[in-house]
PDB file of C-alpha atoms in Angstrom:
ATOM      1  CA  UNK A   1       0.568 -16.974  10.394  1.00 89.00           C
ATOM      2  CA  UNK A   2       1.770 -14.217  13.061  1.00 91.00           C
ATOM      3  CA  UNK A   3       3.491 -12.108  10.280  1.00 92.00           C
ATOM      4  CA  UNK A   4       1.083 -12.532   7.288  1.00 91.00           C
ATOM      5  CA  UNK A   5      -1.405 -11.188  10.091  1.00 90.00           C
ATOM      6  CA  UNK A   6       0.441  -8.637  11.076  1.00 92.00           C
ATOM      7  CA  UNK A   7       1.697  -7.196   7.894  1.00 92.00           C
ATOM      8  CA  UNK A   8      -1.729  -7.651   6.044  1.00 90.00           C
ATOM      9  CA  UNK A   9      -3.696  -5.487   8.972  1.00 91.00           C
ATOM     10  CA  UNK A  10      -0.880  -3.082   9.002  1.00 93.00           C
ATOM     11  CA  UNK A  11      -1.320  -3.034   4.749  1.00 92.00           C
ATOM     12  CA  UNK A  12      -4.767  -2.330   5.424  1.00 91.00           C
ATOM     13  CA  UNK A  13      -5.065   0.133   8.154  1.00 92.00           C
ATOM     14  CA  UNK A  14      -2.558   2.362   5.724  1.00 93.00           C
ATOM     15  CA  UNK A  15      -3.000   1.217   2.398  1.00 92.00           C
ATOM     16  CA  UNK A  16      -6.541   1.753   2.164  1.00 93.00           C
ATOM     17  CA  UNK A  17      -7.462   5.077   3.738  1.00 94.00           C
ATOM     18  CA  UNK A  18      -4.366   6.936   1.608  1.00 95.00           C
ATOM     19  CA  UNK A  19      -6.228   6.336  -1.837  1.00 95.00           C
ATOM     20  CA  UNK A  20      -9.023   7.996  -0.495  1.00 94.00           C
ATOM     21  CA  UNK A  21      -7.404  10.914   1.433  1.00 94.00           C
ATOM     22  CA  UNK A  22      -5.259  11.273  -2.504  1.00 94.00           C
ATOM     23  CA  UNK A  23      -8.056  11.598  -4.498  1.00 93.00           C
ATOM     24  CA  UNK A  24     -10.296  13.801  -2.214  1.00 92.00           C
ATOM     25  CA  UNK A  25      -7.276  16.546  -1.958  1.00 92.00           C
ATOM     26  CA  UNK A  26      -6.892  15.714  -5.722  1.00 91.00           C
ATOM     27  CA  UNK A  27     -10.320  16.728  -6.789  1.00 88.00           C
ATOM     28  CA  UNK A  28     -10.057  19.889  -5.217  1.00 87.00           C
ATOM     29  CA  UNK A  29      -6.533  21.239  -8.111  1.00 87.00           C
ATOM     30  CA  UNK A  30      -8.070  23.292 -10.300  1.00 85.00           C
ATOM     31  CA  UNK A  31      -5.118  24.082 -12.253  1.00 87.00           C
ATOM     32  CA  UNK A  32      -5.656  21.776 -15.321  1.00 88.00           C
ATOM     33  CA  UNK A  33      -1.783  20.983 -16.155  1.00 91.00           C
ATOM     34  CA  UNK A  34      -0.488  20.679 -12.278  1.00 92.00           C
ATOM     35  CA  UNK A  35      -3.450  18.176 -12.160  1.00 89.00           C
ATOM     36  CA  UNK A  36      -2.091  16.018 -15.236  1.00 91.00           C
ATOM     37  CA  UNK A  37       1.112  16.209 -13.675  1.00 92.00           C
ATOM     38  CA  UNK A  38       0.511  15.217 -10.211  1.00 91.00           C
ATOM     39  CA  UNK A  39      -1.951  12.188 -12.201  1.00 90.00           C
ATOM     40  CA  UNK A  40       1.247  11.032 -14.199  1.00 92.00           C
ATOM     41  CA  UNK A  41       3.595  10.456 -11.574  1.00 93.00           C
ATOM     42  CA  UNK A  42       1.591   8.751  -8.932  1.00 93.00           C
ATOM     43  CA  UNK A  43      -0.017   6.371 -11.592  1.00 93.00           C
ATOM     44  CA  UNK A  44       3.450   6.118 -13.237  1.00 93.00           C
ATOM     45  CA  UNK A  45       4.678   3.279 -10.314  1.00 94.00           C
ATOM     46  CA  UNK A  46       1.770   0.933 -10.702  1.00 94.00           C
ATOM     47  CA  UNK A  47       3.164   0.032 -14.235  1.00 94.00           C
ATOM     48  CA  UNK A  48       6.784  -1.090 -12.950  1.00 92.00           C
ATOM     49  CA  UNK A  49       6.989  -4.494 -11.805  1.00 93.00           C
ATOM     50  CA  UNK A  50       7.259  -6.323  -8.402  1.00 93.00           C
ATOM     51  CA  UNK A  51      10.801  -7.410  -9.572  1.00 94.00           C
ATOM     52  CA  UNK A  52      11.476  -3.705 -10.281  1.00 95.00           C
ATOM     53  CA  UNK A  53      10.062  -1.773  -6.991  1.00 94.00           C
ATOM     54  CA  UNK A  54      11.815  -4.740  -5.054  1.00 93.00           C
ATOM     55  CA  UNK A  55      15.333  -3.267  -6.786  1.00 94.00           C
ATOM     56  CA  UNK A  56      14.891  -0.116  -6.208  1.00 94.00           C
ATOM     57  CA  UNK A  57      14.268  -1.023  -2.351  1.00 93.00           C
ATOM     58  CA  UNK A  58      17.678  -2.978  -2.583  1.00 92.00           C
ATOM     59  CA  UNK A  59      19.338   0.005  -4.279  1.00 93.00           C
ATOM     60  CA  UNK A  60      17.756   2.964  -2.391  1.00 93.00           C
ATOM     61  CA  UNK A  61      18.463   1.327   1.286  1.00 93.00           C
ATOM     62  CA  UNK A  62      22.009  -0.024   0.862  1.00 91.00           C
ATOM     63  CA  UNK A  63      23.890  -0.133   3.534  1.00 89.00           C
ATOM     64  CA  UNK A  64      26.801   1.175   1.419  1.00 87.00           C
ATOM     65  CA  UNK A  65      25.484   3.394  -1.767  1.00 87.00           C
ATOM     66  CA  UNK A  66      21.645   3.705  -0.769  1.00 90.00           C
ATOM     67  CA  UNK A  67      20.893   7.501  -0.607  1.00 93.00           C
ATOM     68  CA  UNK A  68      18.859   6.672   2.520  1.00 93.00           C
ATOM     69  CA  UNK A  69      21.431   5.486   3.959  1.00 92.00           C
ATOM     70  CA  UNK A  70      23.726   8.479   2.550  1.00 93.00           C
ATOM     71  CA  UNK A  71      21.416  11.057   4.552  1.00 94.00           C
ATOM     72  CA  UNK A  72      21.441   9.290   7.958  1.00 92.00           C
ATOM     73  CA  UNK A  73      25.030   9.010   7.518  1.00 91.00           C
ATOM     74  CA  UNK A  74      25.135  13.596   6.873  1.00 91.00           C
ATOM     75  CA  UNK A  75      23.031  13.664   9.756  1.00 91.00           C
ATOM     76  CA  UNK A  76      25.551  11.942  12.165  1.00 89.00           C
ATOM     77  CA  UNK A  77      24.037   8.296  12.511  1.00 89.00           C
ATOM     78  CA  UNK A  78      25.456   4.945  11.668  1.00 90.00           C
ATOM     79  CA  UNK A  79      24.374   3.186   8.439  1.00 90.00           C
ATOM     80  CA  UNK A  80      21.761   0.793   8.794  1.00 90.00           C
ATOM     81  CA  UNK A  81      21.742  -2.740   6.581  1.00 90.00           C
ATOM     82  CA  UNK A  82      17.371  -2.319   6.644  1.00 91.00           C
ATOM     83  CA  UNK A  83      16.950  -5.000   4.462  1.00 88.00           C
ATOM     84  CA  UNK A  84      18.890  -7.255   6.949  1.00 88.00           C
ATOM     85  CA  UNK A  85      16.654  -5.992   9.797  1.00 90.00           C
ATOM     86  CA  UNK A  86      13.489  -7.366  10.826  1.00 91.00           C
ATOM     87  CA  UNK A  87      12.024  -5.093  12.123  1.00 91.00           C
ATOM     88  CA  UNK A  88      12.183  -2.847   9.131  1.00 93.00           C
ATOM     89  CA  UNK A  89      10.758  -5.912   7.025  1.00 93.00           C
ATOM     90  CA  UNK A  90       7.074  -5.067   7.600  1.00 94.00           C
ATOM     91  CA  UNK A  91       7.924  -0.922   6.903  1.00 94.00           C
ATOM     92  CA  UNK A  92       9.517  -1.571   3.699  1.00 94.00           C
ATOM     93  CA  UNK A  93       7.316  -4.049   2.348  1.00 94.00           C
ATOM     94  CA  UNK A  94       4.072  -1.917   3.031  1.00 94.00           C
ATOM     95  CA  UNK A  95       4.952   1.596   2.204  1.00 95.00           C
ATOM     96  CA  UNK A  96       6.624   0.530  -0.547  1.00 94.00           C
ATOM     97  CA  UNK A  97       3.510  -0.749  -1.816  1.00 93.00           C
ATOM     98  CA  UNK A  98       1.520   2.173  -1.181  1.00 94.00           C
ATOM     99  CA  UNK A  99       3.738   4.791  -3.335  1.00 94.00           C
ATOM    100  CA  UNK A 100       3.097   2.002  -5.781  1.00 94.00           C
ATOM    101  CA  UNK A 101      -0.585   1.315  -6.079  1.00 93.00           C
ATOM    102  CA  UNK A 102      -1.796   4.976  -4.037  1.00 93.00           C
ATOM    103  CA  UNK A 103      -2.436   6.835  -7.328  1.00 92.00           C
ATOM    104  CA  UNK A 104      -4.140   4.244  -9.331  1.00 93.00           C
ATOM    105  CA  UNK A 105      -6.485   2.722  -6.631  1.00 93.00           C
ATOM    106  CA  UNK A 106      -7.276   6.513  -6.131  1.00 93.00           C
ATOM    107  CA  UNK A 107      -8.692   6.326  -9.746  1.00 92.00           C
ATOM    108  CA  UNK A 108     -12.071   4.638  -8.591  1.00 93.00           C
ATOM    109  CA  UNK A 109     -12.479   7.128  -5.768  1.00 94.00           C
ATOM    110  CA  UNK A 110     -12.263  10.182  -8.332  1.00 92.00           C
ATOM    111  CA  UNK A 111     -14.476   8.652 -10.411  1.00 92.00           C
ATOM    112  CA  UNK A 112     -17.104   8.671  -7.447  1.00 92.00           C
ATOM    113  CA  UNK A 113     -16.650  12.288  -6.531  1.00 91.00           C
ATOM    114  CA  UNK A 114     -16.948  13.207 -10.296  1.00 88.00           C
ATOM    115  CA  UNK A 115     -20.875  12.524  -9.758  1.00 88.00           C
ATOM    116  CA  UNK A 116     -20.507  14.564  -6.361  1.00 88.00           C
ATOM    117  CA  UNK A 117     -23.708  17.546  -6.979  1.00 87.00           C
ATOM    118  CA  UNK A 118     -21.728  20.800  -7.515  1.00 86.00           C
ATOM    119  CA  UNK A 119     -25.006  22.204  -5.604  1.00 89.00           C
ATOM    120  CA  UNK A 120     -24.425  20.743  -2.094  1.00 89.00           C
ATOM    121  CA  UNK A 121     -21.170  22.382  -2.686  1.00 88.00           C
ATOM    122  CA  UNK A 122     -22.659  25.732  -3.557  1.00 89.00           C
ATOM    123  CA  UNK A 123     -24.999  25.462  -1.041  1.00 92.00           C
ATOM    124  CA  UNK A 124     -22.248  24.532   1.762  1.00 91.00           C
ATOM    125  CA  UNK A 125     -20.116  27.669   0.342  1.00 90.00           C
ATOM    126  CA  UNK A 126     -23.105  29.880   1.067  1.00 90.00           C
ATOM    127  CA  UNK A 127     -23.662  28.345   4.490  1.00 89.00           C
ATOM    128  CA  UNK A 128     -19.611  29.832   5.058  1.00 90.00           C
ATOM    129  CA  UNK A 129     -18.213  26.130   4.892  1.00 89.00           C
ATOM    130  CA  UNK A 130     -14.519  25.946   4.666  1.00 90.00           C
ATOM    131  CA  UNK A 131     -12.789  23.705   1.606  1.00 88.00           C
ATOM    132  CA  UNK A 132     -11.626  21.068   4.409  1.00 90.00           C
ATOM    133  CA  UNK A 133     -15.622  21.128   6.088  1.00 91.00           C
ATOM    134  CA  UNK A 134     -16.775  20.504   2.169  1.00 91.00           C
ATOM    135  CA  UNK A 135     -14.453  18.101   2.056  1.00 91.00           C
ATOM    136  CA  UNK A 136     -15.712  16.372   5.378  1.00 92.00           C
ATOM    137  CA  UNK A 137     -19.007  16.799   4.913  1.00 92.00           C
ATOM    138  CA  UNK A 138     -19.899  16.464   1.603  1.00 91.00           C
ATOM    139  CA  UNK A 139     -17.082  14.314  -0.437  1.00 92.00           C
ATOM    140  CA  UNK A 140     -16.397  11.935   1.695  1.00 93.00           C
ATOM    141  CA  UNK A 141     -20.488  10.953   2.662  1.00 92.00           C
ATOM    142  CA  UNK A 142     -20.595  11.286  -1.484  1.00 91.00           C
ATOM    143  CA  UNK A 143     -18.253   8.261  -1.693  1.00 93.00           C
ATOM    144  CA  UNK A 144     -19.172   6.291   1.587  1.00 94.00           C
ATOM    145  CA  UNK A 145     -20.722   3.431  -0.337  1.00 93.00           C
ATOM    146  CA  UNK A 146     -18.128   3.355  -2.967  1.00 93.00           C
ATOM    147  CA  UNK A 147     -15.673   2.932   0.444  1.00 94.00           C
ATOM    148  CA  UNK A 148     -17.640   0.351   1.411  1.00 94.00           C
ATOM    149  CA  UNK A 149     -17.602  -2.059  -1.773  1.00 92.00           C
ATOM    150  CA  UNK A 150     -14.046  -1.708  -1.506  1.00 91.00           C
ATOM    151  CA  UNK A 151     -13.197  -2.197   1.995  1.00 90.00           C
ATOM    152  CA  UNK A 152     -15.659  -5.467   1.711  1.00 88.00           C
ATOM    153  CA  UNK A 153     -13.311  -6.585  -1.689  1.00 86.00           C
ATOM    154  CA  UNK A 154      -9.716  -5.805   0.123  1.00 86.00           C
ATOM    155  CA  UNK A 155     -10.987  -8.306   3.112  1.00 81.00           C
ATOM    156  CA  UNK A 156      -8.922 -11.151   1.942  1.00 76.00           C
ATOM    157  CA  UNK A 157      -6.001  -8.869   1.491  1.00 78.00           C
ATOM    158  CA  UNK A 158      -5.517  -9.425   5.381  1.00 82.00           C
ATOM    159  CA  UNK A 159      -4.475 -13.017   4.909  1.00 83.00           C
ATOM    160  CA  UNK A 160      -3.908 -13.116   1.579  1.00 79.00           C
ATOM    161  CA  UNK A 161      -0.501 -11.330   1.242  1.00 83.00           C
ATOM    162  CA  UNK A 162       1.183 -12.349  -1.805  1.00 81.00           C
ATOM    163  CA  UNK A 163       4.711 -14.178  -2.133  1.00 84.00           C
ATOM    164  CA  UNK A 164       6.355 -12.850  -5.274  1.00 89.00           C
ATOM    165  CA  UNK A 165       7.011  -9.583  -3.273  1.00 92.00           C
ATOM    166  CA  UNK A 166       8.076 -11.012   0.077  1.00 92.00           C
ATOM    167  CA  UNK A 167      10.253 -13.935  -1.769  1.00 90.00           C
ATOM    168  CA  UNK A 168      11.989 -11.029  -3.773  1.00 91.00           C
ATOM    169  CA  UNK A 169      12.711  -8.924  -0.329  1.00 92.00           C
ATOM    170  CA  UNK A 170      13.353 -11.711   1.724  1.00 90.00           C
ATOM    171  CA  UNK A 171      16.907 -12.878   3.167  1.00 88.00           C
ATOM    172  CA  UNK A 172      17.689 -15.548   5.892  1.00 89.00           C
ATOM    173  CA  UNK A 173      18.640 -12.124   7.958  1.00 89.00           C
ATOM    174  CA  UNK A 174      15.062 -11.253   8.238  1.00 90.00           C
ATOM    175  CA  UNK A 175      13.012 -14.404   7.758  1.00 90.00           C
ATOM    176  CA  UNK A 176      11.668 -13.799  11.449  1.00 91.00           C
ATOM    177  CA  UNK A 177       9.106 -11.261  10.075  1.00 91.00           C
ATOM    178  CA  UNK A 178       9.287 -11.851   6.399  1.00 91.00           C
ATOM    179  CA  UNK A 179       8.283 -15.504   6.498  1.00 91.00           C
ATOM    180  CA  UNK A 180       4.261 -15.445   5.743  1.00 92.00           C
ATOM    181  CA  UNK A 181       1.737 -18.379   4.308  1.00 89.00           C
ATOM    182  CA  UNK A 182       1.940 -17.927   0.856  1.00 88.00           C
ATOM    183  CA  UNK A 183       5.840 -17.912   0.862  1.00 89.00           C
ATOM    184  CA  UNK A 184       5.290 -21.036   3.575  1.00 88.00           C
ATOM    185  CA  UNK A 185       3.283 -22.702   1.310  1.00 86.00           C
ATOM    186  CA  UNK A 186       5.416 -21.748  -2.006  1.00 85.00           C
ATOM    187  CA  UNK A 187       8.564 -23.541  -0.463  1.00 84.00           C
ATOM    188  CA  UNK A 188       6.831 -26.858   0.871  1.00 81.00           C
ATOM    189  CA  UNK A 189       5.014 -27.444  -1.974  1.00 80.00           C
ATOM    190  CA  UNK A 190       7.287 -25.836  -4.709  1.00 78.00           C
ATOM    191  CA  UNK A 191      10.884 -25.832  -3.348  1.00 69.00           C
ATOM    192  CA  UNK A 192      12.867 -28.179  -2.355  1.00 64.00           C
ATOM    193  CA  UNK A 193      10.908 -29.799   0.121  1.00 65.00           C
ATOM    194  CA  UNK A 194       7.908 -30.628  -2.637  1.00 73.00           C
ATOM    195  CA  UNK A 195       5.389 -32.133  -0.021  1.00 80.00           C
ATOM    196  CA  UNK A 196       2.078 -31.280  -2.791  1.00 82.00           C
ATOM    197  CA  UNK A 197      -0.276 -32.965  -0.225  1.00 85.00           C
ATOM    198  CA  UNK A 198       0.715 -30.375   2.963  1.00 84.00           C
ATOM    199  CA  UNK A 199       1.365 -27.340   0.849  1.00 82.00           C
ATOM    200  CA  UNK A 200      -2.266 -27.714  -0.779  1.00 84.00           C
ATOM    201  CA  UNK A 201      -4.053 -28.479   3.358  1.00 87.00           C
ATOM    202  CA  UNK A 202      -2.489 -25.235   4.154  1.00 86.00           C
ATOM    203  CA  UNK A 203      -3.803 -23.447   1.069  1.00 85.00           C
ATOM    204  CA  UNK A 204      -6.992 -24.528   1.685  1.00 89.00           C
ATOM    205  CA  UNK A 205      -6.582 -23.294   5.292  1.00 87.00           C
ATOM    206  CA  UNK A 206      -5.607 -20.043   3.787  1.00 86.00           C
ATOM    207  CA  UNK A 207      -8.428 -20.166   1.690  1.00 86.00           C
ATOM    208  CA  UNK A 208     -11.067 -20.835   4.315  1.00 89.00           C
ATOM    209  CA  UNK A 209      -9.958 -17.868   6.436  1.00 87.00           C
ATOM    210  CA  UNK A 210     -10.319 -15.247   3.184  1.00 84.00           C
ATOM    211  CA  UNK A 211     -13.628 -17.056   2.066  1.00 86.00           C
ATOM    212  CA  UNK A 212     -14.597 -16.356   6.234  1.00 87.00           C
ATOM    213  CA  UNK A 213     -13.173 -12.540   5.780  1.00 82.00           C
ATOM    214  CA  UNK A 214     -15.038 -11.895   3.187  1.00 81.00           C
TER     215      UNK A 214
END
């Protein structure tokens, strides 16, 4: 229960604002083809699968051929086995997730700022209002109800972090911190212990918590 809390708070104090920082820097390109670009590759990720990002974790932070690895290695350090490490666990799985799902859970926030008045803009220019001070002060108060509904719909995501993910990343190395309810309840009531009757009480505790969250 200690590391689904932690790692879903930690999802969510990240996770959540970078969307929103994305697509308010995003709406202010003005170069039509950059734009399409830079929308491309950050939606690009949310279409590969959990089995897929999970592989490229494995094969980007190798202890052996990983090109993170590779770098600390040029810059004088020892190579670090991160995936073996526990207290990289909660890093991995989180950021990882982010370049993932950043660009396309920016997609509701643009469409917000598309109905932003171009006349409060106009009208901040002429009051000598800097891009960023537009940004602040107009965009942002623009989408503060949108912001809302969605912080109010990611509530569960605090307890509620799935298992596919963590089962994929997961090793008896770093079980310490990589050991959360779902995957709890996915190996008594699934795997080889198959007690139905206490993986489905501690569902139901899971459940009561998001149904409280939210």
């Amino acid at each position: 229960f200690r590391n689904t809390l932690l790692i879903g708070v930690y999802n969510q104090l990240f996770s959540f604002p970078v969307p929103i920082i994305f697509a308010v820097f995003f709406n202010e390109l003005k170069h039509i083809k950059f734009k399409k670009t830079v929308q491309t590759i950050t939606y690009a990720p949310h279409f590969l699968s959990v089995v897929v990002i999970c592989s490229l974790c494995l094969i980007l932070f190798s202890p052996r051929t990983g090109i993170v690895n590779t770098a600390i290695e040029k810059l004088g350090n020892e190579r670090i086995f991160f995936m073996a490490e526990p207290k990289y666990f909660k890093h991995i799985y989180v950021w990882s997730g982010i370049w993932q799902n950043c660009g396309w859970n920016s997609i509701i926030y643009m469409a917000a700022l598309s109905s932003v008045s171009q006349e409060l803009h106009e009208a901040a220019m002429i009051d000598g209002a800097s891009r960023l001070k537009r940004m602040w002060y107009v965009d942002i108060p623009a989408i503060t109800p949108t912001i809302a509904i969605m912080l109010i719909l990611r509530a569960t995501s605090i307890i509620g972090v799935g298992a596919e993910k963590v089962l994929l990343m997961q090793s008896p190395l770093n079980t310490s911190t990589s050991e959360v309810v779902s995957t709890f309840i996915f190996k008594k009531a699934i795997g080889s212990v198959r007690s139905y009757s206490y993986g489905g009480a501690v569902g139901l505790f899971q459940t009561a918590i998001n149904l409280g969250l939210l």
